[in-house]
Short mmCIF file of C-alpha atoms in Angstrom, two decimals:
data_model
loop_
_atom_site.label_atom_id
_atom_site.label_comp_id
_atom_site.label_asym_id
_atom_site.label_seq_id
_atom_site.Cartn_x
_atom_site.Cartn_y
_atom_site.Cartn_z
CA UNK A 265 23.68 -141.83 -60.62
CA UNK A 266 21.58 -138.72 -61.10
CA UNK A 267 18.95 -137.70 -63.62
CA UNK A 268 16.46 -134.93 -64.30
CA UNK A 269 12.76 -135.73 -64.27
CA UNK A 270 10.58 -133.26 -66.21
CA UNK A 271 6.79 -133.17 -66.15
CA UNK A 272 6.13 -130.99 -69.18
CA UNK A 273 3.27 -129.45 -71.07
CA UNK A 274 3.21 -126.13 -69.22
CA UNK A 275 4.23 -122.74 -70.72
CA UNK A 276 7.02 -120.86 -68.97
CA UNK A 277 6.30 -117.47 -67.42
CA UNK A 278 8.31 -115.12 -65.23
CA UNK A 279 11.87 -113.85 -65.05
CA UNK A 280 15.28 -115.52 -65.07
CA UNK A 281 18.70 -114.06 -64.22
CA UNK A 282 21.59 -115.10 -66.45
CA UNK A 283 24.93 -116.10 -64.93
CA UNK A 284 28.44 -115.22 -66.09
CA UNK A 285 29.63 -116.64 -69.39
CA UNK A 286 31.08 -120.15 -69.15
CA UNK A 287 33.19 -119.71 -72.28
CA UNK A 288 34.72 -116.54 -70.88
CA UNK A 289 35.29 -117.93 -67.38
CA UNK A 290 37.17 -121.04 -68.53
CA UNK A 291 39.70 -118.82 -70.34
CA UNK A 292 39.90 -115.93 -67.87
CA UNK A 293 40.61 -118.16 -64.87
CA UNK A 294 43.68 -119.75 -66.55
CA UNK A 295 44.70 -116.26 -67.71
CA UNK A 296 45.29 -115.34 -64.06
CA UNK A 297 48.39 -117.58 -64.31
CA UNK A 298 49.98 -114.74 -66.30
CA UNK A 299 49.39 -112.22 -63.52
CA UNK A 300 52.13 -111.21 -61.08
CA UNK A 301 49.64 -110.39 -58.31
CA UNK A 302 46.35 -111.83 -56.94
CA UNK A 303 43.08 -111.21 -58.79
CA UNK A 304 39.40 -111.30 -57.91
CA UNK A 305 37.01 -112.54 -60.61
CA UNK A 306 33.32 -111.74 -60.24
CA UNK A 307 30.14 -112.89 -61.98
CA UNK A 308 31.68 -116.37 -62.17
CA UNK A 309 29.12 -119.06 -63.06
CA UNK A 310 28.76 -121.67 -60.32
CA UNK A 311 29.24 -124.69 -62.62
CA UNK A 312 31.37 -127.82 -62.60
CA UNK A 313 33.78 -126.53 -65.29
CA UNK A 314 34.68 -123.57 -63.06
CA UNK A 315 35.17 -125.86 -60.06
CA UNK A 316 37.38 -128.10 -62.19
CA UNK A 317 39.69 -125.38 -63.52
CA UNK A 318 39.91 -123.90 -60.00
CA UNK A 319 41.06 -127.26 -58.62
CA UNK A 320 43.60 -127.58 -61.44
CA UNK A 321 45.12 -124.20 -60.52
CA UNK A 322 45.24 -125.27 -56.87
CA UNK A 323 47.12 -128.42 -57.87
CA UNK A 324 49.64 -126.18 -59.63
CA UNK A 325 50.24 -124.14 -56.47
CA UNK A 326 47.80 -121.26 -56.83
CA UNK A 327 45.67 -120.15 -53.90
CA UNK A 328 42.04 -120.21 -54.99
CA UNK A 329 39.31 -119.13 -52.60
CA UNK A 330 35.59 -118.75 -53.27
CA UNK A 331 34.51 -115.41 -51.79
CA UNK A 332 30.84 -116.06 -52.51
CA UNK A 333 28.77 -118.01 -55.00
CA UNK A 334 29.86 -115.85 -57.94
CA UNK A 335 33.32 -114.52 -56.93
CA UNK A 336 36.77 -116.14 -56.83
CA UNK A 337 40.01 -114.88 -55.30
CA UNK A 338 43.03 -116.32 -57.13
CA UNK A 339 46.66 -115.80 -56.07
CA UNK A 340 48.94 -117.27 -58.78
CA UNK A 341 52.21 -116.04 -57.29
CA UNK A 342 53.14 -119.43 -55.83
CA UNK A 343 52.73 -121.41 -59.07
CA UNK A 344 56.14 -122.99 -59.60
CA UNK A 345 55.33 -125.57 -62.28
CA UNK A 346 54.79 -125.45 -66.02
CA UNK A 347 53.07 -128.85 -65.98
CA UNK A 348 49.35 -129.71 -65.84
CA UNK A 349 48.90 -133.37 -66.67
CA UNK A 350 46.54 -134.78 -64.02
CA UNK A 351 43.23 -136.55 -64.62
CA UNK A 352 41.44 -133.30 -63.76
CA UNK A 353 43.07 -131.69 -66.81
CA UNK A 354 42.11 -134.56 -69.10
CA UNK A 355 38.48 -134.22 -68.04
CA UNK A 356 38.05 -130.65 -69.21
CA UNK A 357 37.73 -129.37 -72.75
CA UNK A 358 39.01 -125.86 -72.04
CA UNK A 359 42.16 -127.09 -70.28
CA UNK A 360 44.09 -126.23 -73.44
CA UNK A 361 44.08 -122.58 -72.32
CA UNK A 362 46.69 -123.66 -69.77
CA UNK A 363 49.10 -124.06 -72.71
CA UNK A 364 49.04 -120.39 -73.68
CA UNK A 365 49.00 -119.16 -70.08
CA UNK A 366 51.94 -121.34 -68.96
CA UNK A 367 53.90 -120.60 -72.13
CA UNK A 368 53.47 -116.88 -71.49
CA UNK A 369 54.44 -117.21 -67.81
CA UNK A 370 57.22 -119.81 -67.93
CA UNK A 371 58.32 -120.00 -71.56
CA UNK A 372 57.33 -123.68 -71.48
CA UNK A 373 54.21 -125.76 -70.91
CA UNK A 374 53.25 -129.40 -70.49
CA UNK A 375 49.49 -129.99 -70.61
CA UNK A 376 47.36 -133.13 -70.97
CA UNK A 377 45.09 -133.25 -74.00
CA UNK A 378 41.59 -132.05 -73.11
CA UNK A 379 38.33 -133.96 -72.81
CA UNK A 380 34.85 -132.51 -72.26
CA UNK A 381 31.94 -132.90 -74.67
CA UNK A 382 32.40 -135.53 -77.35
CA UNK A 383 30.77 -134.21 -80.51
CA UNK A 384 33.58 -134.18 -83.01
CA UNK A 385 37.28 -133.93 -83.57
CA UNK A 386 38.80 -131.09 -81.57
CA UNK A 387 42.14 -130.38 -83.25
CA UNK A 388 44.53 -127.89 -81.70
CA UNK A 389 46.75 -127.59 -84.77
CA UNK A 390 46.01 -123.86 -85.09
CA UNK A 391 46.99 -123.32 -81.45
CA UNK A 392 50.32 -125.09 -82.05
CA UNK A 393 50.86 -123.26 -85.34
CA UNK A 394 50.65 -119.98 -83.43
CA UNK A 395 52.98 -121.11 -80.63
CA UNK A 396 55.55 -122.40 -83.15
CA UNK A 397 55.47 -119.13 -85.08
CA UNK A 398 56.30 -117.39 -81.79
CA UNK A 399 59.41 -119.53 -81.30
CA UNK A 400 58.10 -122.53 -79.38
CA UNK A 401 58.96 -126.13 -80.18
CA UNK A 402 55.92 -128.36 -79.67
CA UNK A 403 55.51 -132.12 -79.52
CA UNK A 404 52.93 -134.73 -78.61
CA UNK A 405 54.17 -137.11 -75.90
CA UNK A 406 52.66 -140.61 -75.57
CA UNK A 407 49.65 -139.45 -77.56
CA UNK A 408 48.26 -137.70 -74.50
CA UNK A 409 50.40 -134.70 -73.49
CA UNK A 410 51.32 -131.56 -75.44
CA UNK A 411 54.69 -130.01 -74.66
CA UNK A 412 55.73 -126.52 -75.78
CA UNK A 413 59.14 -124.99 -75.08
CA UNK A 414 60.40 -121.58 -76.16
CA UNK A 415 63.89 -120.22 -75.42
CA UNK A 416 62.67 -116.81 -76.53
CA UNK A 417 58.92 -116.38 -76.95
CA UNK A 418 58.51 -113.51 -79.39
CA UNK A 419 55.80 -111.73 -81.32
CA UNK A 420 54.98 -112.86 -84.84
CA UNK A 421 52.45 -112.40 -87.64
CA UNK A 422 50.05 -115.37 -87.49
CA UNK A 423 47.30 -116.20 -89.98
CA UNK A 424 44.77 -118.77 -88.75
CA UNK A 425 43.76 -121.20 -91.50
CA UNK A 426 40.30 -121.51 -89.95
CA UNK A 427 38.44 -119.20 -87.59
CA UNK A 428 39.14 -120.77 -84.20
CA UNK A 429 37.96 -119.35 -80.87
CA UNK A 430 40.31 -121.57 -78.87
CA UNK A 431 43.37 -120.79 -80.98
CA UNK A 432 42.65 -117.06 -80.96
CA UNK A 433 42.39 -116.97 -77.18
CA UNK A 434 45.33 -119.29 -76.56
CA UNK A 435 47.64 -117.23 -78.77
CA UNK A 436 46.43 -114.04 -77.05
CA UNK A 437 47.43 -115.55 -73.70
CA UNK A 438 50.92 -116.54 -74.79
CA UNK A 439 51.48 -113.26 -76.66
CA UNK A 440 50.56 -111.09 -73.66
CA UNK A 441 54.02 -111.62 -72.18
CA UNK A 442 55.98 -112.45 -75.33
CA UNK A 443 58.65 -110.06 -76.58
CA UNK A 444 57.42 -107.69 -79.29
CA UNK A 445 54.12 -107.61 -81.17
CA UNK A 446 51.95 -110.54 -82.22
CA UNK A 447 49.34 -110.06 -84.95
CA UNK A 448 46.55 -112.63 -85.33
CA UNK A 449 44.74 -112.51 -88.68
CA UNK A 450 41.48 -114.33 -89.37
CA UNK A 451 40.87 -114.17 -85.64
CA UNK A 452 37.59 -115.25 -84.07
CA UNK A 453 35.32 -112.42 -82.88
CA UNK A 454 33.10 -113.96 -80.17
CA UNK A 455 32.09 -111.83 -77.15
CA UNK A 456 34.17 -113.97 -74.80
CA UNK A 457 37.28 -113.14 -76.86
CA UNK A 458 36.56 -109.45 -76.27
CA UNK A 459 36.03 -110.23 -72.58
CA UNK A 460 39.39 -112.00 -72.33
CA UNK A 461 41.08 -109.04 -74.03
CA UNK A 462 39.39 -106.62 -71.63
CA UNK A 463 40.55 -108.72 -68.69
CA UNK A 464 44.14 -108.81 -69.94
CA UNK A 465 44.14 -105.08 -70.69
CA UNK A 466 42.78 -104.32 -67.22
CA UNK A 467 45.85 -106.09 -65.81
CA UNK A 468 48.15 -103.95 -67.96
CA UNK A 469 48.40 -105.98 -71.16
CA UNK A 470 48.29 -104.34 -74.59
CA UNK A 471 45.67 -106.13 -76.69
CA UNK A 472 43.96 -104.25 -79.52
CA UNK A 473 41.37 -105.22 -82.11
CA UNK A 474 39.51 -107.92 -80.17
CA UNK A 475 36.08 -108.29 -81.74
CA UNK A 476 37.54 -107.83 -85.23
CA UNK A 477 39.38 -110.36 -87.41
CA UNK A 478 42.77 -108.76 -86.73
CA UNK A 479 44.08 -108.69 -83.15
CA UNK A 480 47.39 -107.08 -82.16
CA UNK A 481 49.10 -107.94 -78.88
CA UNK A 482 52.22 -106.16 -77.70
CA UNK A 483 53.88 -108.17 -74.95
CA UNK A 484 54.51 -106.64 -71.53
CA UNK A 485 56.75 -107.66 -68.65
CA UNK A 486 54.37 -107.25 -65.71
CA UNK A 487 50.64 -107.74 -65.13
CA UNK A 488 49.05 -106.36 -61.96
CA UNK A 489 46.15 -107.74 -59.94
CA UNK A 490 42.61 -106.52 -60.53
CA UNK A 491 38.96 -107.14 -59.71
CA UNK A 492 37.07 -108.06 -62.89
CA UNK A 493 33.47 -109.01 -63.68
CA UNK A 494 32.78 -111.54 -66.46
CA UNK A 495 30.18 -110.85 -69.16
CA UNK A 496 26.76 -112.55 -69.09
CA UNK A 497 26.39 -115.93 -70.82
CA UNK A 498 24.79 -115.46 -74.23
CA UNK A 499 24.24 -119.22 -74.69
CA UNK A 500 22.52 -119.65 -71.34
CA UNK A 501 20.29 -116.70 -72.28
CA UNK A 502 19.58 -118.24 -75.69
CA UNK A 503 18.65 -121.53 -74.02
CA UNK A 504 15.96 -119.95 -71.83
CA UNK A 505 14.71 -117.92 -74.78
CA UNK A 506 14.30 -121.15 -76.77
CA UNK A 507 12.54 -122.82 -73.85
CA UNK A 508 10.06 -119.96 -73.58
CA UNK A 509 9.31 -120.16 -77.31
CA UNK A 510 9.05 -123.96 -77.29
CA UNK A 511 6.49 -123.93 -74.47
CA UNK A 512 4.66 -120.95 -76.01
CA UNK A 513 5.34 -118.92 -72.89
CA UNK A 514 6.46 -115.40 -72.04
CA UNK A 515 9.58 -114.67 -69.97
CA UNK A 516 12.00 -111.85 -69.27
CA UNK A 517 15.70 -112.71 -69.35
CA UNK A 518 17.75 -110.41 -67.08
CA UNK A 519 21.47 -109.62 -66.81
CA UNK A 520 22.27 -109.93 -70.50
CA UNK A 521 23.90 -107.90 -73.26
CA UNK A 522 21.25 -107.70 -76.02
CA UNK A 523 23.86 -107.08 -78.74
CA UNK A 524 25.44 -110.47 -78.03
CA UNK A 525 22.09 -112.13 -78.77
CA UNK A 526 21.30 -110.49 -82.11
CA UNK A 527 21.59 -113.66 -84.24
CA UNK A 528 19.37 -115.57 -81.80
CA UNK A 529 16.71 -112.87 -81.48
CA UNK A 530 16.66 -112.46 -85.28
CA UNK A 531 15.71 -116.14 -85.73
CA UNK A 532 13.08 -116.02 -82.99
CA UNK A 533 11.54 -112.91 -84.57
CA UNK A 534 11.56 -114.68 -87.95
CA UNK A 535 9.56 -117.48 -86.31
CA UNK A 536 6.96 -115.05 -84.99
CA UNK A 537 8.14 -114.61 -81.40
CA UNK A 538 7.62 -111.06 -80.08
CA UNK A 539 10.93 -109.73 -78.72
CA UNK A 540 11.27 -106.58 -76.60
CA UNK A 541 14.80 -105.42 -75.77
CA UNK A 542 15.84 -103.36 -72.75
CA UNK A 543 19.27 -102.11 -71.66
CA UNK A 544 20.22 -105.32 -69.82
CA UNK A 545 17.18 -107.54 -70.34
CA UNK A 546 15.06 -109.04 -73.09
CA UNK A 547 11.41 -110.18 -73.12
CA UNK A 548 10.37 -113.22 -75.16
CA UNK A 549 6.65 -113.56 -75.84
CA UNK A 550 5.51 -116.63 -77.78
CA UNK A 551 1.86 -116.33 -76.75
CA UNK A 552 0.72 -113.90 -79.43
CA UNK A 553 1.48 -115.54 -82.80
CA UNK A 554 1.56 -119.08 -84.22
CA UNK A 555 5.22 -120.00 -84.69
CA UNK A 556 6.64 -120.46 -88.19
CA UNK A 557 9.37 -122.74 -89.47
CA UNK A 558 12.84 -121.38 -90.23
CA UNK A 559 16.25 -122.44 -91.50
CA UNK A 560 19.45 -122.06 -89.46
CA UNK A 561 23.08 -122.01 -90.55
CA UNK A 562 25.67 -121.99 -87.79
CA UNK A 563 28.65 -119.70 -88.34
CA UNK A 564 31.43 -118.06 -86.34
CA UNK A 565 30.34 -114.88 -84.55
CA UNK A 566 28.47 -112.70 -85.48
CA UNK A 567 26.68 -115.58 -87.21
CA UNK A 568 24.31 -117.98 -85.49
CA UNK A 569 26.19 -119.78 -82.66
CA UNK A 570 26.70 -123.53 -82.91
CA UNK A 571 26.19 -123.70 -79.14
CA UNK A 572 22.51 -122.77 -79.62
CA UNK A 573 21.89 -125.16 -82.50
CA UNK A 574 20.58 -128.17 -80.50
CA UNK A 575 18.23 -125.97 -78.46
CA UNK A 576 16.71 -124.56 -81.64
CA UNK A 577 16.30 -128.08 -83.03
CA UNK A 578 14.26 -128.94 -79.93
CA UNK A 579 12.16 -125.83 -80.55
CA UNK A 580 11.68 -126.47 -84.28
CA UNK A 581 10.32 -130.00 -83.81
CA UNK A 582 7.24 -128.34 -82.28
CA UNK A 583 6.73 -125.95 -85.23
CA UNK A 584 4.70 -127.13 -88.28
CA UNK A 585 6.62 -127.29 -91.55
CA UNK A 586 10.10 -128.29 -92.74
CA UNK A 587 13.06 -126.56 -91.10
CA UNK A 588 16.68 -127.17 -92.09
CA UNK A 589 19.73 -126.77 -89.87
CA UNK A 590 23.14 -126.45 -91.52
CA UNK A 591 25.95 -127.13 -89.00
CA UNK A 592 29.13 -125.43 -90.24
CA UNK A 593 31.32 -125.55 -87.12
CA UNK A 594 31.41 -129.13 -85.75
CA UNK A 595 31.52 -132.35 -87.75
CA UNK A 596 29.42 -134.47 -85.40
CA UNK A 597 27.06 -132.26 -83.46
CA UNK A 598 23.92 -134.20 -84.32
CA UNK A 599 24.39 -137.02 -81.79
CA UNK A 600 21.39 -135.63 -79.89
CA UNK A 601 19.08 -136.21 -82.87
CA UNK A 602 18.58 -139.89 -82.02
CA UNK A 603 17.36 -138.81 -78.57
CA UNK A 604 14.79 -136.41 -80.06
CA UNK A 605 13.71 -139.16 -82.49
CA UNK A 606 13.19 -141.41 -79.45
CA UNK A 607 10.67 -138.79 -78.29
CA UNK A 608 8.85 -138.91 -81.62
CA UNK A 609 10.59 -136.12 -83.54
CA UNK A 610 10.86 -136.47 -87.32
CA UNK A 611 14.48 -135.52 -88.09
CA UNK A 612 16.82 -136.87 -90.75
CA UNK A 613 20.52 -136.07 -90.90
CA UNK A 614 22.38 -135.81 -94.20
CA UNK A 615 25.99 -134.80 -93.64
CA UNK A 616 25.98 -131.32 -92.16
CA UNK A 617 22.22 -130.91 -92.66
CA UNK A 618 19.45 -131.82 -90.24
CA UNK A 619 16.01 -131.80 -91.85
CA UNK A 620 13.21 -131.35 -89.32
CA UNK A 621 9.59 -132.14 -90.16
CA UNK A 622 7.99 -130.27 -87.28
CA UNK A 623 4.56 -130.11 -85.75
CA UNK A 624 3.97 -133.69 -84.60
CA UNK A 625 3.46 -134.06 -80.84
CA UNK A 626 6.38 -135.49 -78.91
CA UNK A 627 5.94 -138.30 -76.39
CA UNK A 628 7.75 -138.90 -73.13
CA UNK A 629 10.69 -141.31 -73.27
CA UNK A 630 13.90 -141.88 -71.32
CA UNK A 631 16.66 -139.87 -73.01
CA UNK A 632 20.22 -138.81 -72.26
CA UNK A 633 22.37 -135.72 -72.64
CA UNK A 634 25.03 -136.52 -75.24
CA UNK A 635 26.84 -133.23 -74.56
CA UNK A 636 26.30 -129.93 -72.75
CA UNK A 637 24.04 -128.13 -75.24
CA UNK A 638 22.33 -131.35 -76.31
CA UNK A 639 21.38 -131.78 -72.65
CA UNK A 640 19.76 -128.36 -72.69
CA UNK A 641 17.87 -129.42 -75.82
CA UNK A 642 16.55 -132.49 -73.98
CA UNK A 643 15.17 -130.26 -71.22
CA UNK A 644 13.49 -128.00 -73.78
CA UNK A 645 11.92 -130.95 -75.60
CA UNK A 646 10.79 -132.45 -72.28
CA UNK A 647 9.11 -129.17 -71.33
CA UNK A 648 7.02 -129.39 -74.52
CA UNK A 649 5.67 -132.87 -73.77
CA UNK A 650 2.47 -133.65 -71.85
CA UNK A 651 4.07 -136.35 -69.75
CA UNK A 652 7.11 -137.24 -67.66
CA UNK A 653 10.54 -137.39 -69.29
CA UNK A 654 13.69 -138.71 -67.62
CA UNK A 655 17.04 -137.29 -68.71
CA UNK A 656 20.26 -139.09 -67.79
CA UNK A 657 23.98 -138.15 -68.18
CA UNK A 658 23.15 -134.80 -66.62
CA UNK A 659 26.79 -134.20 -65.67
CA UNK A 660 27.15 -132.69 -69.13
CA UNK A 661 24.38 -130.17 -68.41
CA UNK A 662 25.88 -129.19 -65.05
CA UNK A 663 29.18 -128.43 -66.78
CA UNK A 664 27.72 -125.24 -68.15
CA UNK A 665 24.38 -124.27 -66.56
CA UNK A 666 24.23 -122.77 -63.09
CA UNK A 667 21.21 -123.65 -60.92
CA UNK A 668 19.37 -125.03 -63.93
CA UNK A 669 16.71 -126.77 -61.81
CA UNK A 670 16.05 -123.70 -59.67
CA UNK A 671 15.89 -121.36 -62.65
CA UNK A 672 13.44 -123.50 -64.60
CA UNK A 673 11.31 -124.02 -61.50
CA UNK A 674 11.14 -120.26 -60.98
CA UNK A 675 9.62 -120.04 -64.48
CA UNK A 676 6.94 -122.58 -63.57
CA UNK A 677 8.57 -125.77 -64.87
CA UNK A 678 7.98 -129.05 -63.05
CA UNK A 679 11.56 -130.37 -63.00
CA UNK A 680 13.61 -132.10 -60.34
CA UNK A 681 16.89 -133.93 -59.93
CA UNK A 682 16.70 -137.46 -58.57
CA UNK A 683 19.28 -139.96 -57.43
CA UNK A 684 18.76 -143.49 -58.61
CA UNK A 685 20.47 -146.78 -57.86
CA UNK A 686 18.68 -149.87 -59.16
CA UNK A 687 15.01 -149.51 -58.30
CA UNK A 688 15.56 -146.89 -55.60
CA UNK A 689 14.98 -143.27 -56.44
CA UNK A 690 15.13 -140.20 -54.24
CA UNK A 691 14.70 -136.55 -55.10
CA UNK A 692 17.80 -134.43 -54.51
CA UNK A 693 16.92 -131.25 -52.73
CA UNK A 694 18.66 -128.02 -53.80
#
């Protein structure tokens, strides 16, 4: 068993470099299945989700080789199966992108239902609606495996009943090699959707309108190999920005796209944090002004991202006054609240609302990461506390944050990973 031990109470100062976007990587790597030649993907985050999807592709027959810490070489030409049903697949939320990729490549797909973070129902009905409109017959087998089979995968006009990032990207994958044109209306607009479209287009696909609510994909017969660099991770950047504000520090976040962070920087500015933007960096200074309360409502992009909601909750518990969070994306994303309450936070949850009475000092307590972003929130809260906090279930955090210990240490945090078994405890060296 492993856990993080944080000795908090110190403001963060310095610079941090942001890795490639997890949410882009876990779709772009499966997208290589569609390619007829090898590809090299750069600026890959070195996280467990990337390792997992790489191993899944290897199980399917692809050659996957790590060139360096942030680059992968993938040769999909030897994939001869349309099936991905192993335990590795079940353990990963984003494994559903294999459906669209295999359907586009083989005309059929058999994929185990995904796992990953457990903070609400994760329906894929909009994904299946899109595949069925394009001529596929889908069915659930034994309650655990989705099968899709299309004699003739063809373009179609698809309207998504709800804005869904996963469905938008999955349909884009299948449509890239389908016959004719597919039009997705009410499409999601997140930066990683634009990144996936840019990746596909670089290989020779014809995807237009990504970043708007109408995306048009004209299917092509052949996709050629390329070298492609993934965009920076806006949520990782937002996490370090929150941590700097929560500790009343001052940091510079490098290797980012400031436009992708507009909803996050707007809220921090509203709270009194001084923000300075550069071409590919942003400075967060929380040393100049007392922080003020604020309200947050999560929305699909370009609204405030649900993936930064727990981190802001950890920040707002340190700010005097009543702040209200309105979670509009996931039904059950407040599981982390009980962990913050364990640390002394005053938070009440009423349906989709979390009401935070901020300003009371937190106290150290053993807590756990209930999901990826909740784990990041635990680190932020621990950094605020004058005392030692132990965080367990850190496998969730390592799903999506590269070198999280090293990056926080470089900013002056006292944080380490330890191995524990019974009463024995040893620090794990990087």
